[in-house]
PDB file of C-alpha atoms and ligand atoms in Angstrom:
ATOM      1  CA  UNK A   1       2.173 233.832 135.225  1.00  0.00           C
ATOM      2  CA  UNK A   2      -1.487 234.186 134.191  1.00  0.00           C
ATOM      3  CA  UNK A   3      -0.950 237.358 132.172  1.00  0.00           C
ATOM      4  CA  UNK A   4       1.362 235.818 129.493  1.00  0.00           C
ATOM      5  CA  UNK A   5      -1.136 232.941 129.094  1.00  0.00           C
ATOM      6  CA  UNK A   6      -4.009 235.416 128.583  1.00  0.00           C
ATOM      7  CA  UNK A   7      -1.862 237.372 126.124  1.00  0.00           C
ATOM      8  CA  UNK A   8      -1.096 234.177 124.186  1.00  0.00           C
ATOM      9  CA  UNK A   9      -4.814 233.311 124.119  1.00  0.00           C
ATOM     10  CA  UNK A  10      -5.713 236.804 122.835  1.00  0.00           C
ATOM     11  CA  UNK A  11      -3.004 236.482 120.186  1.00  0.00           C
ATOM     12  CA  UNK A  12      -4.303 233.059 119.060  1.00  0.00           C
ATOM     13  CA  UNK A  13      -7.902 234.336 118.831  1.00  0.00           C
ATOM     14  CA  UNK A  14      -6.685 237.333 116.807  1.00  0.00           C
ATOM     15  CA  UNK A  15      -4.793 235.050 114.384  1.00  0.00           C
ATOM     16  CA  UNK A  16      -7.889 232.849 113.936  1.00  0.00           C
ATOM     17  CA  UNK A  17     -10.134 235.895 113.319  1.00  0.00           C
ATOM     18  CA  UNK A  18      -7.706 237.427 110.821  1.00  0.00           C
ATOM     19  CA  UNK A  19      -7.384 234.082 109.000  1.00  0.00           C
ATOM     20  CA  UNK A  20     -11.169 233.645 108.932  1.00  0.00           C
ATOM     21  CA  UNK A  21     -11.466 237.197 107.575  1.00  0.00           C
ATOM     22  CA  UNK A  22      -9.352 236.190 104.561  1.00  0.00           C
ATOM     23  CA  UNK A  23     -11.955 233.644 103.466  1.00  0.00           C
ATOM     24  CA  UNK A  24     -14.622 236.220 102.591  1.00  0.00           C
ATOM     25  CA  UNK A  25     -13.997 238.188 100.488  1.00  0.00           C
ATOM     26  CA  UNK A  26     -11.014 236.169  99.265  1.00  0.00           C
ATOM     27  CA  UNK A  27      -7.666 237.803  98.600  1.00  0.00           C
ATOM     28  CA  UNK A  28      -5.623 237.268  95.448  1.00  0.00           C
ATOM     29  CA  UNK A  29      -8.251 234.855  94.155  1.00  0.00           C
ATOM     30  CA  UNK A  30      -9.852 234.840  90.746  1.00  0.00           C
ATOM     31  CA  UNK A  31     -13.359 233.432  91.296  1.00  0.00           C
ATOM     32  CA  UNK A  32     -15.170 232.087  88.259  1.00  0.00           C
ATOM     33  CA  UNK A  33     -18.613 230.712  87.373  1.00  0.00           C
ATOM     34  CA  UNK A  34     -18.680 227.790  84.869  1.00  0.00           C
ATOM     35  CA  UNK A  35     -16.242 227.407  81.959  1.00  0.00           C
ATOM     36  CA  UNK A  36     -15.694 229.301  78.698  1.00  0.00           C
ATOM     37  CA  UNK A  37     -16.161 226.072  76.696  1.00  0.00           C
ATOM     38  CA  UNK A  38     -19.577 225.527  78.332  1.00  0.00           C
ATOM     39  CA  UNK A  39     -20.509 229.077  77.271  1.00  0.00           C
ATOM     40  CA  UNK A  40     -19.219 228.423  73.736  1.00  0.00           C
ATOM     41  CA  UNK A  41     -21.360 225.256  73.687  1.00  0.00           C
ATOM     42  CA  UNK A  42     -24.469 227.320  74.500  1.00  0.00           C
ATOM     43  CA  UNK A  43     -24.841 226.720  78.252  1.00  0.00           C
ATOM     44  CA  UNK A  44     -26.455 230.094  78.991  1.00  0.00           C
ATOM     45  CA  UNK A  45     -28.587 229.125  81.998  1.00  0.00           C
ATOM     46  CA  UNK A  46     -27.634 231.314  84.947  1.00  0.00           C
ATOM     47  CA  UNK A  47     -26.037 229.440  87.813  1.00  0.00           C
ATOM     48  CA  UNK A  48     -25.243 231.808  90.656  1.00  0.00           C
ATOM     49  CA  UNK A  49     -26.736 235.180  91.522  1.00  0.00           C
ATOM     50  CA  UNK A  50     -25.027 238.527  91.088  1.00  0.00           C
ATOM     51  CA  UNK A  51     -25.243 238.913  94.865  1.00  0.00           C
ATOM     52  CA  UNK A  52     -23.248 235.698  95.343  1.00  0.00           C
ATOM     53  CA  UNK A  53     -20.806 236.774  92.623  1.00  0.00           C
ATOM     54  CA  UNK A  54     -20.015 240.175  94.139  1.00  0.00           C
ATOM     55  CA  UNK A  55     -19.514 238.511  97.532  1.00  0.00           C
ATOM     56  CA  UNK A  56     -16.406 236.960  95.962  1.00  0.00           C
ATOM     57  CA  UNK A  57     -15.092 240.018  94.172  1.00  0.00           C
ATOM     58  CA  UNK A  58     -15.733 243.679  93.403  1.00  0.00           C
ATOM     59  CA  UNK A  59     -14.206 243.779  89.902  1.00  0.00           C
ATOM     60  CA  UNK A  60     -14.682 241.545  86.870  1.00  0.00           C
ATOM     61  CA  UNK A  61     -16.443 240.608  83.645  1.00  0.00           C
ATOM     62  CA  UNK A  62     -18.935 238.039  82.351  1.00  0.00           C
ATOM     63  CA  UNK A  63     -22.418 237.653  80.931  1.00  0.00           C
ATOM     64  CA  UNK A  64     -25.981 237.115  82.203  1.00  0.00           C
ATOM     65  CA  UNK A  65     -28.660 234.416  82.236  1.00  0.00           C
ATOM     66  CA  UNK A  66     -29.724 233.584  78.648  1.00  0.00           C
ATOM     67  CA  UNK A  67     -26.633 235.483  77.378  1.00  0.00           C
ATOM     68  CA  UNK A  68     -28.426 238.774  78.019  1.00  0.00           C
ATOM     69  CA  UNK A  69     -25.529 241.174  77.391  1.00  0.00           C
ATOM     70  CA  UNK A  70     -21.997 241.883  78.587  1.00  0.00           C
ATOM     71  CA  UNK A  71     -21.132 242.232  82.275  1.00  0.00           C
ATOM     72  CA  UNK A  72     -18.772 244.718  83.887  1.00  0.00           C
ATOM     73  CA  UNK A  73     -18.245 244.631  87.667  1.00  0.00           C
ATOM     74  CA  UNK A  74     -16.591 247.785  88.967  1.00  0.00           C
ATOM     75  CA  UNK A  75     -16.259 248.886  92.614  1.00  0.00           C
ATOM     76  CA  UNK A  76     -18.703 246.130  93.609  1.00  0.00           C
ATOM     77  CA  UNK A  77     -21.444 247.299  91.232  1.00  0.00           C
ATOM     78  CA  UNK A  78     -22.671 245.150  88.336  1.00  0.00           C
ATOM     79  CA  UNK A  79     -23.370 246.821  84.978  1.00  0.00           C
ATOM     80  CA  UNK A  80     -25.206 245.112  82.116  1.00  0.00           C
ATOM     81  CA  UNK A  81     -24.570 246.230  78.531  1.00  0.00           C
ATOM     82  CA  UNK A  82     -27.555 244.879  76.636  1.00  0.00           C
ATOM     83  CA  UNK A  83     -27.802 244.366  72.876  1.00  0.00           C
ATOM     84  CA  UNK A  84     -29.381 247.836  72.509  1.00  0.00           C
ATOM     85  CA  UNK A  85     -26.007 249.273  73.590  1.00  0.00           C
ATOM     86  CA  UNK A  86     -27.423 250.815  76.761  1.00  0.00           C
ATOM     87  CA  UNK A  87     -26.296 250.049  80.298  1.00  0.00           C
ATOM     88  CA  UNK A  88     -28.600 248.636  82.955  1.00  0.00           C
ATOM     89  CA  UNK A  89     -28.001 247.898  86.629  1.00  0.00           C
ATOM     90  CA  UNK A  90     -29.560 244.472  87.245  1.00  0.00           C
ATOM     91  CA  UNK A  91     -30.879 243.426  90.689  1.00  0.00           C
ATOM     92  CA  UNK A  92     -28.734 241.045  92.784  1.00  0.00           C
ATOM     93  CA  UNK A  93     -31.060 238.045  92.249  1.00  0.00           C
ATOM     94  CA  UNK A  94     -30.330 237.954  88.473  1.00  0.00           C
ATOM     95  CA  UNK A  95     -28.058 235.005  87.665  1.00  0.00           C
ATOM     96  CA  UNK A  96     -24.935 234.511  85.547  1.00  0.00           C
ATOM     97  CA  UNK A  97     -23.877 231.487  83.460  1.00  0.00           C
ATOM     98  CA  UNK A  98     -20.274 232.723  83.127  1.00  0.00           C
ATOM     99  CA  UNK A  99     -18.341 235.403  84.988  1.00  0.00           C
ATOM    100  CA  UNK A 100     -15.018 235.994  86.723  1.00  0.00           C
ATOM    101  CA  UNK A 101     -14.362 238.421  89.567  1.00  0.00           C
ATOM    102  CA  UNK A 102     -11.559 239.393  91.892  1.00  0.00           C
ATOM    103  CA  UNK A 103     -11.396 241.470  95.035  1.00  0.00           C
ATOM    104  CA  UNK A 104      -9.350 244.127  93.248  1.00  0.00           C
ATOM    105  CA  UNK A 105      -6.418 245.408  95.311  1.00  0.00           C
ATOM    106  CA  UNK A 106      -3.872 246.689  92.770  1.00  0.00           C
ATOM    107  CA  UNK A 107      -0.199 246.068  93.485  1.00  0.00           C
ATOM    108  CA  UNK A 108       0.993 248.123  90.528  1.00  0.00           C
ATOM    109  CA  UNK A 109      -0.099 251.533  89.261  1.00  0.00           C
ATOM    110  CA  UNK A 110       1.326 253.049  86.065  1.00  0.00           C
ATOM    111  CA  UNK A 111       0.559 255.969  83.782  1.00  0.00           C
ATOM    112  CA  UNK A 112       0.808 255.403  80.041  1.00  0.00           C
ATOM    113  CA  UNK A 113       3.165 257.798  78.260  1.00  0.00           C
ATOM    114  CA  UNK A 114       1.837 257.335  74.747  1.00  0.00           C
ATOM    115  CA  UNK A 115      -1.374 256.517  72.927  1.00  0.00           C
ATOM    116  CA  UNK A 116      -2.043 252.774  72.711  1.00  0.00           C
ATOM    117  CA  UNK A 117      -4.266 250.576  70.557  1.00  0.00           C
ATOM    118  CA  UNK A 118      -5.280 247.049  71.641  1.00  0.00           C
ATOM    119  CA  UNK A 119      -2.083 245.240  70.481  1.00  0.00           C
ATOM    120  CA  UNK A 120       0.152 248.002  71.929  1.00  0.00           C
ATOM    121  CA  UNK A 121      -1.721 247.881  75.261  1.00  0.00           C
ATOM    122  CA  UNK A 122      -1.224 244.116  75.506  1.00  0.00           C
ATOM    123  CA  UNK A 123       2.527 244.595  74.921  1.00  0.00           C
ATOM    124  CA  UNK A 124       2.556 247.319  77.611  1.00  0.00           C
ATOM    125  CA  UNK A 125       0.709 245.001  80.029  1.00  0.00           C
ATOM    126  CA  UNK A 126       2.962 242.049  79.160  1.00  0.00           C
ATOM    127  CA  UNK A 127       5.922 244.091  80.432  1.00  0.00           C
ATOM    128  CA  UNK A 128       4.078 245.390  83.496  1.00  0.00           C
ATOM    129  CA  UNK A 129       2.640 241.975  84.435  1.00  0.00           C
ATOM    130  CA  UNK A 130       5.626 239.637  84.097  1.00  0.00           C
ATOM    131  CA  UNK A 131       4.327 236.371  85.651  1.00  0.00           C
ATOM    132  CA  UNK A 132       2.874 234.747  82.566  1.00  0.00           C
ATOM    133  CA  UNK A 133       1.666 231.656  84.425  1.00  0.00           C
ATOM    134  CA  UNK A 134      -0.356 233.582  87.015  1.00  0.00           C
ATOM    135  CA  UNK A 135      -3.685 235.403  86.705  1.00  0.00           C
ATOM    136  CA  UNK A 136      -3.823 239.194  86.366  1.00  0.00           C
ATOM    137  CA  UNK A 137      -6.707 241.621  86.712  1.00  0.00           C
ATOM    138  CA  UNK A 138      -6.558 245.089  85.136  1.00  0.00           C
ATOM    139  CA  UNK A 139      -8.411 248.344  85.669  1.00  0.00           C
ATOM    140  CA  UNK A 140      -7.451 251.035  83.175  1.00  0.00           C
ATOM    141  CA  UNK A 141      -8.979 254.487  83.383  1.00  0.00           C
ATOM    142  CA  UNK A 142      -8.429 257.027  80.649  1.00  0.00           C
ATOM    143  CA  UNK A 143      -9.571 258.891  77.581  1.00  0.00           C
ATOM    144  CA  UNK A 144     -10.147 257.204  74.258  1.00  0.00           C
ATOM    145  CA  UNK A 145     -10.234 258.683  70.754  1.00  0.00           C
ATOM    146  CA  UNK A 146     -12.237 255.610  69.727  1.00  0.00           C
ATOM    147  CA  UNK A 147     -13.554 252.411  71.291  1.00  0.00           C
ATOM    148  CA  UNK A 148     -15.205 249.560  69.397  1.00  0.00           C
ATOM    149  CA  UNK A 149     -17.348 247.292  71.584  1.00  0.00           C
ATOM    150  CA  UNK A 150     -19.978 244.634  71.110  1.00  0.00           C
ATOM    151  CA  UNK A 151     -22.749 243.063  73.099  1.00  0.00           C
ATOM    152  CA  UNK A 152     -24.800 239.902  72.640  1.00  0.00           C
ATOM    153  CA  UNK A 153     -28.600 239.573  72.433  1.00  0.00           C
ATOM    154  CA  UNK A 154     -30.670 237.557  74.922  1.00  0.00           C
ATOM    155  CA  UNK A 155     -31.194 233.994  73.619  1.00  0.00           C
ATOM    156  CA  UNK A 156     -34.172 231.607  73.681  1.00  0.00           C
ATOM    157  CA  UNK A 157     -34.094 227.835  74.226  1.00  0.00           C
ATOM    158  CA  UNK A 158     -32.762 225.761  72.524  1.00  0.00           C
ATOM    159  CA  UNK A 159     -29.641 227.912  72.900  1.00  0.00           C
ATOM    160  CA  UNK A 160     -27.412 228.191  69.785  1.00  0.00           C
ATOM    161  CA  UNK A 161     -23.626 228.007  70.256  1.00  0.00           C
ATOM    162  CA  UNK A 162     -21.847 231.306  70.959  1.00  0.00           C
ATOM    163  CA  UNK A 163     -19.950 231.372  67.634  1.00  0.00           C
ATOM    164  CA  UNK A 164     -23.354 231.413  65.885  1.00  0.00           C
ATOM    165  CA  UNK A 165     -24.767 234.167  68.129  1.00  0.00           C
ATOM    166  CA  UNK A 166     -21.835 236.536  67.548  1.00  0.00           C
ATOM    167  CA  UNK A 167     -22.326 236.420  63.757  1.00  0.00           C
ATOM    168  CA  UNK A 168     -25.138 238.932  64.290  1.00  0.00           C
ATOM    169  CA  UNK A 169     -23.647 240.731  67.318  1.00  0.00           C
ATOM    170  CA  UNK A 170     -24.393 244.462  67.613  1.00  0.00           C
ATOM    171  CA  UNK A 171     -21.168 246.521  67.418  1.00  0.00           C
ATOM    172  CA  UNK A 172     -20.846 250.015  68.887  1.00  0.00           C
ATOM    173  CA  UNK A 173     -18.310 252.646  67.763  1.00  0.00           C
ATOM    174  CA  UNK A 174     -17.723 255.182  70.534  1.00  0.00           C
ATOM    175  CA  UNK A 175     -15.758 258.376  69.821  1.00  0.00           C
ATOM    176  CA  UNK A 176     -13.959 260.689  72.268  1.00  0.00           C
ATOM    177  CA  UNK A 177     -15.031 259.001  75.484  1.00  0.00           C
ATOM    178  CA  UNK A 178     -13.591 258.671  78.965  1.00  0.00           C
ATOM    179  CA  UNK A 179     -13.999 255.345  80.645  1.00  0.00           C
ATOM    180  CA  UNK A 180     -12.649 252.285  82.393  1.00  0.00           C
ATOM    181  CA  UNK A 181     -11.357 249.015  80.995  1.00  0.00           C
ATOM    182  CA  UNK A 182     -11.861 245.975  83.230  1.00  0.00           C
ATOM    183  CA  UNK A 183     -10.487 242.569  82.409  1.00  0.00           C
ATOM    184  CA  UNK A 184      -8.097 239.714  82.910  1.00  0.00           C
ATOM    185  CA  UNK A 185      -5.071 238.020  81.457  1.00  0.00           C
ATOM    186  CA  UNK A 186      -5.283 234.290  82.070  1.00  0.00           C
ATOM    187  CA  UNK A 187      -2.437 231.816  81.537  1.00  0.00           C
ATOM    188  CA  UNK A 188      -2.374 229.596  78.448  1.00  0.00           C
ATOM    189  CA  UNK A 189      -3.109 226.488  80.528  1.00  0.00           C
ATOM    190  CA  UNK A 190      -6.677 227.644  81.329  1.00  0.00           C
ATOM    191  CA  UNK A 191      -7.682 226.806  77.738  1.00  0.00           C
ATOM    192  CA  UNK A 192     -11.217 225.415  77.881  1.00  0.00           C
ATOM    193  CA  UNK A 193     -11.862 226.926  81.310  1.00  0.00           C
ATOM    194  CA  UNK A 194     -11.317 230.644  80.712  1.00  0.00           C
ATOM    195  CA  UNK A 195      -9.906 232.786  77.877  1.00  0.00           C
ATOM    196  CA  UNK A 196      -6.111 232.373  77.552  1.00  0.00           C
ATOM    197  CA  UNK A 197      -4.556 235.824  77.176  1.00  0.00           C
ATOM    198  CA  UNK A 198      -6.414 239.130  77.406  1.00  0.00           C
ATOM    199  CA  UNK A 199     -10.183 239.555  77.781  1.00  0.00           C
ATOM    200  CA  UNK A 200     -11.279 243.165  78.313  1.00  0.00           C
ATOM    201  CA  UNK A 201     -14.626 244.907  78.779  1.00  0.00           C
ATOM    202  CA  UNK A 202     -15.295 248.652  78.801  1.00  0.00           C
ATOM    203  CA  UNK A 203     -17.635 251.129  80.448  1.00  0.00           C
ATOM    204  CA  UNK A 204     -17.784 254.884  79.859  1.00  0.00           C
ATOM    205  CA  UNK A 205     -17.257 257.317  82.730  1.00  0.00           C
ATOM    206  CA  UNK A 206     -20.913 258.389  82.505  1.00  0.00           C
ATOM    207  CA  UNK A 207     -21.919 254.680  82.784  1.00  0.00           C
ATOM    208  CA  UNK A 208     -24.072 254.887  79.661  1.00  0.00           C
ATOM    209  CA  UNK A 209     -22.156 252.825  77.067  1.00  0.00           C
ATOM    210  CA  UNK A 210     -19.724 249.932  76.986  1.00  0.00           C
ATOM    211  CA  UNK A 211     -19.329 246.249  76.140  1.00  0.00           C
ATOM    212  CA  UNK A 212     -16.807 243.587  75.196  1.00  0.00           C
ATOM    213  CA  UNK A 213     -13.791 245.396  73.705  1.00  0.00           C
ATOM    214  CA  UNK A 214     -12.939 244.685  70.083  1.00  0.00           C
ATOM    215  CA  UNK A 215     -10.528 247.568  69.473  1.00  0.00           C
ATOM    216  CA  UNK A 216      -9.626 251.066  70.643  1.00  0.00           C
ATOM    217  CA  UNK A 217      -7.301 254.052  70.438  1.00  0.00           C
ATOM    218  CA  UNK A 218      -6.421 255.129  73.975  1.00  0.00           C
ATOM    219  CA  UNK A 219      -4.897 258.575  74.572  1.00  0.00           C
ATOM    220  CA  UNK A 220      -1.699 259.045  76.669  1.00  0.00           C
ATOM    221  CA  UNK A 221      -2.045 259.497  80.419  1.00  0.00           C
ATOM    222  CA  UNK A 222      -4.268 256.501  81.210  1.00  0.00           C
ATOM    223  CA  UNK A 223      -4.012 255.059  84.729  1.00  0.00           C
ATOM    224  CA  UNK A 224      -3.208 251.346  84.596  1.00  0.00           C
ATOM    225  CA  UNK A 225      -3.810 249.356  87.782  1.00  0.00           C
ATOM    226  CA  UNK A 226      -2.754 245.723  88.046  1.00  0.00           C
ATOM    227  CA  UNK A 227      -3.585 242.977  90.545  1.00  0.00           C
ATOM    228  CA  UNK A 228      -1.900 239.564  90.355  1.00  0.00           C
ATOM    229  CA  UNK A 229      -3.577 236.439  91.748  1.00  0.00           C
ATOM    230  CA  UNK A 230      -2.196 233.011  92.426  1.00  0.00           C
ATOM    231  CA  UNK A 231      -5.486 231.410  93.531  1.00  0.00           C
ATOM    232  CA  UNK A 232      -8.318 230.247  91.303  1.00  0.00           C
ATOM    233  CA  UNK A 233     -11.817 229.356  92.536  1.00  0.00           C
ATOM    234  CA  UNK A 234     -14.204 227.664  90.090  1.00  0.00           C
ATOM    235  CA  UNK A 235     -17.948 227.112  90.631  1.00  0.00           C
ATOM    236  CA  UNK A 236     -19.473 224.624  88.173  1.00  0.00           C
ATOM    237  CA  UNK A 237     -23.210 224.337  87.397  1.00  0.00           C
ATOM    238  CA  UNK A 238     -24.706 221.486  89.439  1.00  0.00           C
ATOM    239  CA  UNK A 239     -28.411 221.723  88.752  1.00  0.00           C
ATOM    240  CA  UNK A 240     -28.590 222.580  85.062  1.00  0.00           C
ATOM    241  CA  UNK A 241     -29.134 219.827  82.436  1.00  0.00           C
ATOM    242  CA  UNK A 242     -27.528 222.014  79.740  1.00  0.00           C
ATOM    243  CA  UNK A 243     -24.129 221.651  81.405  1.00  0.00           C
ATOM    244  CA  UNK A 244     -24.537 217.862  81.722  1.00  0.00           C
ATOM    245  CA  UNK A 245     -25.415 217.556  78.029  1.00  0.00           C
ATOM    246  CA  UNK A 246     -22.658 219.881  76.726  1.00  0.00           C
ATOM    247  CA  UNK A 247     -19.821 218.233  74.793  1.00  0.00           C
ATOM    248  CA  UNK A 248     -16.779 219.570  76.614  1.00  0.00           C
ATOM    249  CA  UNK A 249     -14.294 217.167  74.984  1.00  0.00           C
ATOM    250  CA  UNK A 250     -14.074 219.139  71.736  1.00  0.00           C
ATOM    251  CA  UNK A 251     -11.260 221.639  71.118  1.00  0.00           C
ATOM    252  CA  UNK A 252     -13.141 224.942  70.846  1.00  0.00           C
ATOM    253  CA  UNK A 253     -10.109 227.215  70.231  1.00  0.00           C
ATOM    254  CA  UNK A 254     -11.358 228.332  66.803  1.00  0.00           C
ATOM    255  CA  UNK A 255     -14.857 228.998  68.142  1.00  0.00           C
ATOM    256  CA  UNK A 256     -13.337 231.016  70.982  1.00  0.00           C
ATOM    257  CA  UNK A 257     -11.343 233.098  68.512  1.00  0.00           C
ATOM    258  CA  UNK A 258     -14.525 233.797  66.498  1.00  0.00           C
ATOM    259  CA  UNK A 259     -16.496 234.630  69.649  1.00  0.00           C
ATOM    260  CA  UNK A 260     -13.893 237.028  71.076  1.00  0.00           C
ATOM    261  CA  UNK A 261     -13.020 239.026  67.944  1.00  0.00           C
TER     262      UNK A 261
HETATM  263 ZN1   ZN B 301     -16.188 239.521  76.815  1.00  0.00          ZN
END
């Protein structure tokens, strides 16, 4: 009689351990620091460390304290594309004012049959990622005839709004490169919190160049990996006066369009 009871106890402990294991790192969860409208308003003070960020996900995009470049997180490693166009690997105690990561476990893997530019890739992904009201993460590895990226320069207090910063953004035109696209498609209802639609960053295979993607011509044969998430985890700044002062009532759709293009 004792043996079934022991077996039941072992089973219960196993269930509890497996459930606890799901909490960190989280599964099917997009984890985000602050909001896109706060970033547009010039809230560039870093909130959480890169070490804390990568504890919640191994793949993602964002920026750094004082808007010091574009972030790409790939295989758990954080890359920083600074305004000089070069890539740095910042230490884990550097902070971020805005970033989103996921523990990337692709459910779908496809190979592209034709060359795709940015609009054609979004149509391809729209078909491959059909749940338009859920979050999707993408990792696309391939060869590119051309990639146009940008970065943003480190800012000083008082921080100007993002739409003003990007007027002088450095743009990089890369030719004949291999590399990886990392990014998300967020549902329309995240307006104000994240970027509705596609937001993609790029890093070359040699990890020397990259940035926020503005346009590209991708060659056929790229590997497209897709991970859908139905959970969203948001960390808001709690100790930074910039966030308290920011006007987050305004509709910043036009500013977002300027900042992303
Ligand atoms: Zn970006």
